[in-house]
Amino acid sequence: MSFEIVFTGVLREGFSRRQGIDTLCHRFGLNFEQVKRLLSGSRQVIKRVEKRQQADEVMYTLWQGGWNTELLLDNCVIFRSEVAQTCLKRQYSSDQAVSIGLPDVWQCRDDLNPRAVLQAGDGDRHQYVVILKQARQELPPALTLPSYATAQLQQCLARVEEGQLLSGPSPSESETLPLYVSEMSAKLDGTSIHYIVAHFQSQHNFYAIFLWCEGNTFDEQRKLFSQIISSFCLEKEMLQVAESTVEVTEPS
């Protein structure tokens, strides 16, 4: 399995051709002939990598310089920056075990959840993400990902005001790890909050990604939140129990 980055030759709105060429020359070290071939008009695969995070870094640099790209996995297009209208900057968890792509304006935080291995957000737009991890060795061996997701969601709903499960957990497509996705709502200081929750399963851990914003803006952010979930990558497995552990018991 390998990822292929396709240079489309299409500039982002607001960028001039000169700005785009400067990026290719100064950030990627291309000479005049190489730039000329790249801008010949045909879509070209410019790099093949084994890891999604490597591809994201290249696409993010091109995005900053004004260029749109596409990402292929096994000859299928899985991402188009022109459609997504943004490229994400990769952020790493506190234990370096996982990473995720987030918009430039999102800042790392430490006040959302003390058990999180990664937490960030855009305070101006009231958009946030928290990633939690739990070692599977602490749980019953037969506990499945959907059962774990259901149990954790039940705990969350019991702790918030007017918590309501809107959908899921439902299986969803993922490039590498098993994935279940859910949506829930709650009230915070009288404001309606809408969450999308992604549960991943790796060899040694369960991971939960909570993304949320105000309910009246969720439909606008759905595509971005889905893009963030799709960018989740496992960097390395760690067997030790971290402070991000969430107590979950198998539902009866």
PDB file of C-alpha atoms in Angstrom:
ATOM      1  CA  MET A   1       0.000   0.000   0.000  1.00  0.00           C
ATOM      2  CA  SER A   2       1.391   3.407  -0.977  1.00  0.00           C
ATOM      3  CA  PHE A   3       0.073   6.938  -1.228  1.00  0.00           C
ATOM      4  CA  GLU A   4       0.594   8.968  -4.386  1.00  0.00           C
ATOM      5  CA  ILE A   5       0.546  12.770  -4.403  1.00  0.00           C
ATOM      6  CA  VAL A   6      -0.797  14.237  -7.630  1.00  0.00           C
ATOM      7  CA  PHE A   7       0.177  17.768  -8.644  1.00  0.00           C
ATOM      8  CA  THR A   8      -2.858  19.165 -10.469  1.00  0.00           C
ATOM      9  CA  GLY A   9      -1.332  22.439 -11.659  1.00  0.00           C
ATOM     10  CA  VAL A  10      -4.389  24.288 -10.331  1.00  0.00           C
ATOM     11  CA  LEU A  11      -3.655  27.347  -8.205  1.00  0.00           C
ATOM     12  CA  ARG A  12      -5.662  28.226  -5.132  1.00  0.00           C
ATOM     13  CA  GLU A  13      -7.836  31.302  -5.332  1.00  0.00           C
ATOM     14  CA  GLY A  14      -5.878  34.410  -4.374  1.00  0.00           C
ATOM     15  CA  PHE A  15      -2.467  33.057  -5.428  1.00  0.00           C
ATOM     16  CA  SER A  16      -0.608  34.221  -8.519  1.00  0.00           C
ATOM     17  CA  ARG A  17       1.343  31.934 -10.834  1.00  0.00           C
ATOM     18  CA  ARG A  18       4.535  33.716  -9.775  1.00  0.00           C
ATOM     19  CA  GLN A  19       3.854  32.926  -6.108  1.00  0.00           C
ATOM     20  CA  GLY A  20       3.236  29.287  -6.957  1.00  0.00           C
ATOM     21  CA  ILE A  21       6.445  29.016  -8.975  1.00  0.00           C
ATOM     22  CA  ASP A  22       8.419  30.617  -6.139  1.00  0.00           C
ATOM     23  CA  THR A  23       7.171  27.849  -3.843  1.00  0.00           C
ATOM     24  CA  LEU A  24       8.269  25.133  -6.256  1.00  0.00           C
ATOM     25  CA  CYS A  25      11.713  26.700  -6.613  1.00  0.00           C
ATOM     26  CA  HIS A  26      12.446  27.716  -3.035  1.00  0.00           C
ATOM     27  CA  ARG A  27      10.578  25.108  -0.966  1.00  0.00           C
ATOM     28  CA  PHE A  28      11.207  22.113  -3.232  1.00  0.00           C
ATOM     29  CA  GLY A  29      14.443  23.143  -4.940  1.00  0.00           C
ATOM     30  CA  LEU A  30      13.183  22.724  -8.513  1.00  0.00           C
ATOM     31  CA  ASN A  31      15.052  24.366 -11.373  1.00  0.00           C
ATOM     32  CA  PHE A  32      13.519  26.137 -14.370  1.00  0.00           C
ATOM     33  CA  GLU A  33      13.276  23.021 -16.560  1.00  0.00           C
ATOM     34  CA  GLN A  34      11.718  20.953 -13.774  1.00  0.00           C
ATOM     35  CA  VAL A  35       9.115  23.639 -13.086  1.00  0.00           C
ATOM     36  CA  LYS A  36       8.385  23.914 -16.802  1.00  0.00           C
ATOM     37  CA  ARG A  37       7.753  20.161 -17.061  1.00  0.00           C
ATOM     38  CA  LEU A  38       5.590  20.202 -13.942  1.00  0.00           C
ATOM     39  CA  LEU A  39       3.441  22.998 -15.371  1.00  0.00           C
ATOM     40  CA  SER A  40       3.121  21.374 -18.778  1.00  0.00           C
ATOM     41  CA  GLY A  41      -0.608  20.927 -18.246  1.00  0.00           C
ATOM     42  CA  SER A  42      -0.864  17.252 -17.359  1.00  0.00           C
ATOM     43  CA  ARG A  43      -1.596  15.963 -13.863  1.00  0.00           C
ATOM     44  CA  GLN A  44       1.527  14.299 -12.498  1.00  0.00           C
ATOM     45  CA  VAL A  45       2.340  12.007  -9.591  1.00  0.00           C
ATOM     46  CA  ILE A  46       5.154  13.880  -7.863  1.00  0.00           C
ATOM     47  CA  LYS A  47       5.769  11.641  -4.856  1.00  0.00           C
ATOM     48  CA  ARG A  48       5.006   8.160  -3.530  1.00  0.00           C
ATOM     49  CA  VAL A  49       5.136   7.539   0.215  1.00  0.00           C
ATOM     50  CA  GLU A  50       4.208   4.715   2.566  1.00  0.00           C
ATOM     51  CA  LYS A  51       2.594   6.801   5.317  1.00  0.00           C
ATOM     52  CA  ARG A  52      -0.343   9.200   5.155  1.00  0.00           C
ATOM     53  CA  GLN A  53       1.391  11.690   7.428  1.00  0.00           C
ATOM     54  CA  GLN A  54       4.294  11.973   4.963  1.00  0.00           C
ATOM     55  CA  ALA A  55       1.844  12.750   2.186  1.00  0.00           C
ATOM     56  CA  ASP A  56       0.029  15.309   4.332  1.00  0.00           C
ATOM     57  CA  GLU A  57       3.262  17.195   5.003  1.00  0.00           C
ATOM     58  CA  VAL A  58       4.058  17.530   1.291  1.00  0.00           C
ATOM     59  CA  MET A  59       0.493  18.521   0.384  1.00  0.00           C
ATOM     60  CA  TYR A  60       0.391  21.051   3.213  1.00  0.00           C
ATOM     61  CA  THR A  61       3.586  22.723   1.962  1.00  0.00           C
ATOM     62  CA  LEU A  62       2.170  22.905  -1.566  1.00  0.00           C
ATOM     63  CA  TRP A  63      -1.113  24.243  -0.199  1.00  0.00           C
ATOM     64  CA  GLN A  64       0.687  27.023   1.667  1.00  0.00           C
ATOM     65  CA  GLY A  65       2.435  27.920  -1.572  1.00  0.00           C
ATOM     66  CA  GLY A  66      -0.811  28.144  -3.512  1.00  0.00           C
ATOM     67  CA  TRP A  67      -1.114  24.747  -5.215  1.00  0.00           C
ATOM     68  CA  ASN A  68      -3.955  22.226  -5.136  1.00  0.00           C
ATOM     69  CA  THR A  69      -3.167  18.521  -4.971  1.00  0.00           C
ATOM     70  CA  GLU A  70      -4.874  15.146  -4.931  1.00  0.00           C
ATOM     71  CA  LEU A  71      -4.010  12.062  -2.899  1.00  0.00           C
ATOM     72  CA  LEU A  72      -4.346   8.554  -4.308  1.00  0.00           C
ATOM     73  CA  LEU A  73      -4.396   5.267  -2.438  1.00  0.00           C
ATOM     74  CA  ASP A  74      -4.231   2.160  -4.618  1.00  0.00           C
ATOM     75  CA  ASN A  75      -5.160   4.316  -7.645  1.00  0.00           C
ATOM     76  CA  CYS A  76      -8.287   5.706  -5.945  1.00  0.00           C
ATOM     77  CA  VAL A  77      -8.612   9.419  -5.120  1.00  0.00           C
ATOM     78  CA  ILE A  78      -9.106   9.792  -1.363  1.00  0.00           C
ATOM     79  CA  PHE A  79      -8.504  13.534  -1.015  1.00  0.00           C
ATOM     80  CA  ARG A  80      -8.769  16.634  -3.211  1.00  0.00           C
ATOM     81  CA  SER A  81      -7.605  19.914  -1.681  1.00  0.00           C
ATOM     82  CA  GLU A  82      -9.648  21.873  -4.220  1.00  0.00           C
ATOM     83  CA  VAL A  83     -12.835  20.208  -2.958  1.00  0.00           C
ATOM     84  CA  ALA A  84     -11.886  20.198   0.731  1.00  0.00           C
ATOM     85  CA  GLN A  85     -10.813  23.862   0.432  1.00  0.00           C
ATOM     86  CA  THR A  86      -8.129  23.334   3.056  1.00  0.00           C
ATOM     87  CA  CYS A  87      -5.079  21.260   3.875  1.00  0.00           C
ATOM     88  CA  LEU A  88      -4.371  20.194   7.413  1.00  0.00           C
ATOM     89  CA  LYS A  89      -1.213  20.591   9.458  1.00  0.00           C
ATOM     90  CA  ARG A  90      -0.188  17.439  11.314  1.00  0.00           C
ATOM     91  CA  GLN A  91      -0.162  17.547  15.114  1.00  0.00           C
ATOM     92  CA  TYR A  92       1.224  14.813  17.363  1.00  0.00           C
ATOM     93  CA  SER A  93      -0.102  13.434  20.630  1.00  0.00           C
ATOM     94  CA  SER A  94       1.758  14.044  23.881  1.00  0.00           C
ATOM     95  CA  ASP A  95       3.132  10.487  23.802  1.00  0.00           C
ATOM     96  CA  GLN A  96       3.940  10.697  20.051  1.00  0.00           C
ATOM     97  CA  ALA A  97       1.836   7.562  19.527  1.00  0.00           C
ATOM     98  CA  VAL A  98      -0.705   9.115  17.146  1.00  0.00           C
ATOM     99  CA  SER A  99      -1.075  12.163  14.937  1.00  0.00           C
ATOM    100  CA  ILE A 100      -3.912  14.034  13.284  1.00  0.00           C
ATOM    101  CA  GLY A 101      -4.295  16.823  10.745  1.00  0.00           C
ATOM    102  CA  LEU A 102      -5.751  20.107  12.007  1.00  0.00           C
ATOM    103  CA  PRO A 103      -6.385  23.534  10.447  1.00  0.00           C
ATOM    104  CA  ASP A 104      -3.633  26.121  10.818  1.00  0.00           C
ATOM    105  CA  VAL A 105      -5.669  28.316  13.143  1.00  0.00           C
ATOM    106  CA  TRP A 106      -6.331  25.532  15.656  1.00  0.00           C
ATOM    107  CA  GLN A 107      -4.093  25.767  18.708  1.00  0.00           C
ATOM    108  CA  CYS A 108      -2.989  23.033  21.105  1.00  0.00           C
ATOM    109  CA  ARG A 109      -4.719  23.296  24.491  1.00  0.00           C
ATOM    110  CA  ASP A 110      -4.494  21.753  27.938  1.00  0.00           C
ATOM    111  CA  ASP A 111      -7.867  22.710  29.399  1.00  0.00           C
ATOM    112  CA  LEU A 112     -10.380  20.515  27.557  1.00  0.00           C
ATOM    113  CA  ASN A 113      -9.799  17.078  29.083  1.00  0.00           C
ATOM    114  CA  PRO A 114      -7.036  16.131  31.553  1.00  0.00           C
ATOM    115  CA  ARG A 115      -6.953  12.572  30.166  1.00  0.00           C
ATOM    116  CA  ALA A 116      -6.460  13.565  26.539  1.00  0.00           C
ATOM    117  CA  VAL A 117      -3.323  12.575  24.647  1.00  0.00           C
ATOM    118  CA  LEU A 118      -4.088  15.401  22.206  1.00  0.00           C
ATOM    119  CA  GLN A 119      -6.426  18.378  22.543  1.00  0.00           C
ATOM    120  CA  ALA A 120      -6.755  21.464  20.385  1.00  0.00           C
ATOM    121  CA  GLY A 121      -9.249  23.924  19.004  1.00  0.00           C
ATOM    122  CA  ASP A 122     -10.232  27.249  17.529  1.00  0.00           C
ATOM    123  CA  GLY A 123     -11.666  29.283  20.387  1.00  0.00           C
ATOM    124  CA  ASP A 124     -12.991  32.025  18.116  1.00  0.00           C
ATOM    125  CA  ARG A 125     -15.122  29.550  16.152  1.00  0.00           C
ATOM    126  CA  HIS A 126     -15.801  27.276  19.142  1.00  0.00           C
ATOM    127  CA  GLN A 127     -14.447  24.176  17.374  1.00  0.00           C
ATOM    128  CA  TYR A 128     -12.516  21.600  19.383  1.00  0.00           C
ATOM    129  CA  VAL A 129     -10.967  18.139  19.299  1.00  0.00           C
ATOM    130  CA  VAL A 130      -9.917  15.720  22.037  1.00  0.00           C
ATOM    131  CA  ILE A 131      -8.246  12.335  21.540  1.00  0.00           C
ATOM    132  CA  LEU A 132      -8.454   9.702  24.294  1.00  0.00           C
ATOM    133  CA  LYS A 133      -6.658   6.373  24.473  1.00  0.00           C
ATOM    134  CA  GLN A 134      -7.274   3.200  26.448  1.00  0.00           C
ATOM    135  CA  ALA A 135      -5.099   0.092  26.547  1.00  0.00           C
ATOM    136  CA  ARG A 136      -7.026  -2.978  25.420  1.00  0.00           C
ATOM    137  CA  GLN A 137      -5.169  -5.156  27.938  1.00  0.00           C
ATOM    138  CA  GLU A 138      -7.155  -3.429  30.706  1.00  0.00           C
ATOM    139  CA  LEU A 139     -10.463  -4.551  29.211  1.00  0.00           C
ATOM    140  CA  PRO A 140     -12.166  -7.916  28.674  1.00  0.00           C
ATOM    141  CA  PRO A 141     -10.391  -9.690  25.778  1.00  0.00           C
ATOM    142  CA  ALA A 142     -13.674 -10.235  23.939  1.00  0.00           C
ATOM    143  CA  LEU A 143     -14.666  -6.550  24.016  1.00  0.00           C
ATOM    144  CA  THR A 144     -15.307  -5.408  20.450  1.00  0.00           C
ATOM    145  CA  LEU A 145     -14.853  -1.916  19.029  1.00  0.00           C
ATOM    146  CA  PRO A 146     -18.611  -1.202  18.673  1.00  0.00           C
ATOM    147  CA  SER A 147     -19.218  -2.414  22.249  1.00  0.00           C
ATOM    148  CA  TYR A 148     -16.415  -0.206  23.538  1.00  0.00           C
ATOM    149  CA  ALA A 149     -17.752   2.772  21.576  1.00  0.00           C
ATOM    150  CA  THR A 150     -21.281   2.213  22.893  1.00  0.00           C
ATOM    151  CA  ALA A 151     -20.092   1.966  26.502  1.00  0.00           C
ATOM    152  CA  GLN A 152     -17.985   5.109  26.291  1.00  0.00           C
ATOM    153  CA  LEU A 153     -20.777   7.081  24.638  1.00  0.00           C
ATOM    154  CA  GLN A 154     -23.214   6.008  27.356  1.00  0.00           C
ATOM    155  CA  GLN A 155     -20.799   7.293  29.982  1.00  0.00           C
ATOM    156  CA  CYS A 156     -20.374  10.604  28.153  1.00  0.00           C
ATOM    157  CA  LEU A 157     -24.116  11.108  27.699  1.00  0.00           C
ATOM    158  CA  ALA A 158     -24.676  10.517  31.405  1.00  0.00           C
ATOM    159  CA  ARG A 159     -22.190  13.253  32.323  1.00  0.00           C
ATOM    160  CA  VAL A 160     -23.499  16.084  30.143  1.00  0.00           C
ATOM    161  CA  GLU A 161     -26.661  18.165  30.243  1.00  0.00           C
ATOM    162  CA  GLU A 162     -29.438  16.932  27.931  1.00  0.00           C
ATOM    163  CA  GLY A 163     -27.112  14.393  26.335  1.00  0.00           C
ATOM    164  CA  GLN A 164     -28.632  12.621  23.347  1.00  0.00           C
ATOM    165  CA  LEU A 165     -27.210  10.006  20.977  1.00  0.00           C
ATOM    166  CA  LEU A 166     -28.124  11.102  17.452  1.00  0.00           C
ATOM    167  CA  SER A 167     -26.590   8.264  15.430  1.00  0.00           C
ATOM    168  CA  GLY A 168     -24.191   5.333  15.628  1.00  0.00           C
ATOM    169  CA  PRO A 169     -21.924   3.798  16.484  1.00  0.00           C
ATOM    170  CA  SER A 170     -21.806   2.818  12.815  1.00  0.00           C
ATOM    171  CA  PRO A 171     -18.927   1.270  10.847  1.00  0.00           C
ATOM    172  CA  SER A 172     -17.171   3.697   8.535  1.00  0.00           C
ATOM    173  CA  GLU A 173     -14.451   3.535   5.911  1.00  0.00           C
ATOM    174  CA  SER A 174     -10.864   3.905   7.091  1.00  0.00           C
ATOM    175  CA  GLU A 175      -7.578   3.495   5.258  1.00  0.00           C
ATOM    176  CA  THR A 176      -5.939   1.340   7.916  1.00  0.00           C
ATOM    177  CA  LEU A 177      -7.729   0.838  11.265  1.00  0.00           C
ATOM    178  CA  PRO A 178     -11.257  -0.362  12.120  1.00  0.00           C
ATOM    179  CA  LEU A 179     -13.479   2.703  12.626  1.00  0.00           C
ATOM    180  CA  TYR A 180     -16.924   3.404  14.090  1.00  0.00           C
ATOM    181  CA  VAL A 181     -18.514   6.873  13.966  1.00  0.00           C
ATOM    182  CA  SER A 182     -21.275   8.383  16.107  1.00  0.00           C
ATOM    183  CA  GLU A 183     -22.963  11.731  16.660  1.00  0.00           C
ATOM    184  CA  MET A 184     -24.345  13.149  19.888  1.00  0.00           C
ATOM    185  CA  SER A 185     -25.645  16.433  21.238  1.00  0.00           C
ATOM    186  CA  ALA A 186     -25.650  18.184  24.603  1.00  0.00           C
ATOM    187  CA  LYS A 187     -26.187  21.557  26.243  1.00  0.00           C
ATOM    188  CA  LEU A 188     -23.362  23.669  27.652  1.00  0.00           C
ATOM    189  CA  ASP A 189     -24.358  26.813  29.541  1.00  0.00           C
ATOM    190  CA  GLY A 190     -27.600  26.835  27.573  1.00  0.00           C
ATOM    191  CA  THR A 191     -25.886  26.463  24.178  1.00  0.00           C
ATOM    192  CA  SER A 192     -26.572  23.441  21.983  1.00  0.00           C
ATOM    193  CA  ILE A 193     -23.394  21.483  21.190  1.00  0.00           C
ATOM    194  CA  HIS A 194     -23.067  18.894  18.408  1.00  0.00           C
ATOM    195  CA  TYR A 195     -20.375  16.193  18.556  1.00  0.00           C
ATOM    196  CA  ILE A 196     -19.013  13.721  16.058  1.00  0.00           C
ATOM    197  CA  VAL A 197     -17.135  10.870  17.726  1.00  0.00           C
ATOM    198  CA  ALA A 198     -14.777   8.444  15.994  1.00  0.00           C
ATOM    199  CA  HIS A 199     -13.591   5.227  17.630  1.00  0.00           C
ATOM    200  CA  PHE A 200     -10.538   3.442  16.235  1.00  0.00           C
ATOM    201  CA  GLN A 201      -9.057   0.095  17.222  1.00  0.00           C
ATOM    202  CA  SER A 202      -5.368  -0.745  16.933  1.00  0.00           C
ATOM    203  CA  GLN A 203      -3.519  -3.850  18.040  1.00  0.00           C
ATOM    204  CA  HIS A 204      -3.002  -2.618  21.592  1.00  0.00           C
ATOM    205  CA  ASN A 205      -5.358   0.335  22.135  1.00  0.00           C
ATOM    206  CA  PHE A 206      -8.774   1.842  21.570  1.00  0.00           C
ATOM    207  CA  TYR A 207      -8.772   5.502  20.474  1.00  0.00           C
ATOM    208  CA  ALA A 208     -11.668   7.953  20.673  1.00  0.00           C
ATOM    209  CA  ILE A 209     -11.703  11.261  18.787  1.00  0.00           C
ATOM    210  CA  PHE A 210     -14.277  13.791  19.986  1.00  0.00           C
ATOM    211  CA  LEU A 211     -14.894  16.768  17.679  1.00  0.00           C
ATOM    212  CA  TRP A 212     -17.501  19.373  18.525  1.00  0.00           C
ATOM    213  CA  CYS A 213     -18.862  22.831  17.817  1.00  0.00           C
ATOM    214  CA  GLU A 214     -22.041  24.801  18.415  1.00  0.00           C
ATOM    215  CA  GLY A 215     -25.087  23.035  17.042  1.00  0.00           C
ATOM    216  CA  ASN A 216     -26.085  25.815  14.647  1.00  0.00           C
ATOM    217  CA  THR A 217     -22.722  25.609  12.827  1.00  0.00           C
ATOM    218  CA  PHE A 218     -22.244  21.828  12.745  1.00  0.00           C
ATOM    219  CA  ASP A 219     -23.540  21.279   9.202  1.00  0.00           C
ATOM    220  CA  GLU A 220     -20.979  23.804   7.940  1.00  0.00           C
ATOM    221  CA  GLN A 221     -18.181  21.990   9.784  1.00  0.00           C
ATOM    222  CA  ARG A 222     -19.178  18.400   8.993  1.00  0.00           C
ATOM    223  CA  LYS A 223     -16.847  18.131   5.985  1.00  0.00           C
ATOM    224  CA  LEU A 224     -13.911  19.562   7.960  1.00  0.00           C
ATOM    225  CA  PHE A 225     -14.551  17.257  10.922  1.00  0.00           C
ATOM    226  CA  SER A 226     -14.728  14.233   8.604  1.00  0.00           C
ATOM    227  CA  GLN A 227     -11.461  15.309   6.992  1.00  0.00           C
ATOM    228  CA  ILE A 228      -9.819  15.550  10.420  1.00  0.00           C
ATOM    229  CA  ILE A 229     -11.012  12.048  11.336  1.00  0.00           C
ATOM    230  CA  SER A 230      -9.688  10.670   8.041  1.00  0.00           C
ATOM    231  CA  SER A 231      -6.260  12.152   8.787  1.00  0.00           C
ATOM    232  CA  PHE A 232      -5.816  10.143  12.017  1.00  0.00           C
ATOM    233  CA  CYS A 233      -2.591   8.098  11.919  1.00  0.00           C
ATOM    234  CA  LEU A 234      -0.977   5.604  14.243  1.00  0.00           C
ATOM    235  CA  GLU A 235       2.668   6.569  14.771  1.00  0.00           C
ATOM    236  CA  LYS A 236       3.662   3.793  17.158  1.00  0.00           C
ATOM    237  CA  GLU A 237       2.037   1.408  19.611  1.00  0.00           C
ATOM    238  CA  MET A 238       2.679   1.835  23.303  1.00  0.00           C
ATOM    239  CA  LEU A 239       1.685  -0.831  25.804  1.00  0.00           C
ATOM    240  CA  GLN A 240       1.916   1.196  28.995  1.00  0.00           C
ATOM    241  CA  VAL A 241      -1.232   2.584  30.548  1.00  0.00           C
ATOM    242  CA  ALA A 242      -1.374   6.344  30.020  1.00  0.00           C
ATOM    243  CA  GLU A 243      -3.179   9.011  32.000  1.00  0.00           C
ATOM    244  CA  SER A 244      -5.627   9.217  29.102  1.00  0.00           C
ATOM    245  CA  THR A 245      -7.267   5.960  30.206  1.00  0.00           C
ATOM    246  CA  VAL A 246     -11.056   6.064  30.290  1.00  0.00           C
ATOM    247  CA  GLU A 247     -12.842   3.622  32.552  1.00  0.00           C
ATOM    248  CA  VAL A 248     -15.152   1.531  30.402  1.00  0.00           C
ATOM    249  CA  THR A 249     -16.941  -1.683  31.217  1.00  0.00           C
ATOM    250  CA  GLU A 250     -18.572  -3.967  28.721  1.00  0.00           C
ATOM    251  CA  PRO A 251     -22.298  -3.221  28.491  1.00  0.00           C
ATOM    252  CA  SER A 252     -24.640  -6.002  29.552  1.00  0.00           C
TER     253      SER A 252
END
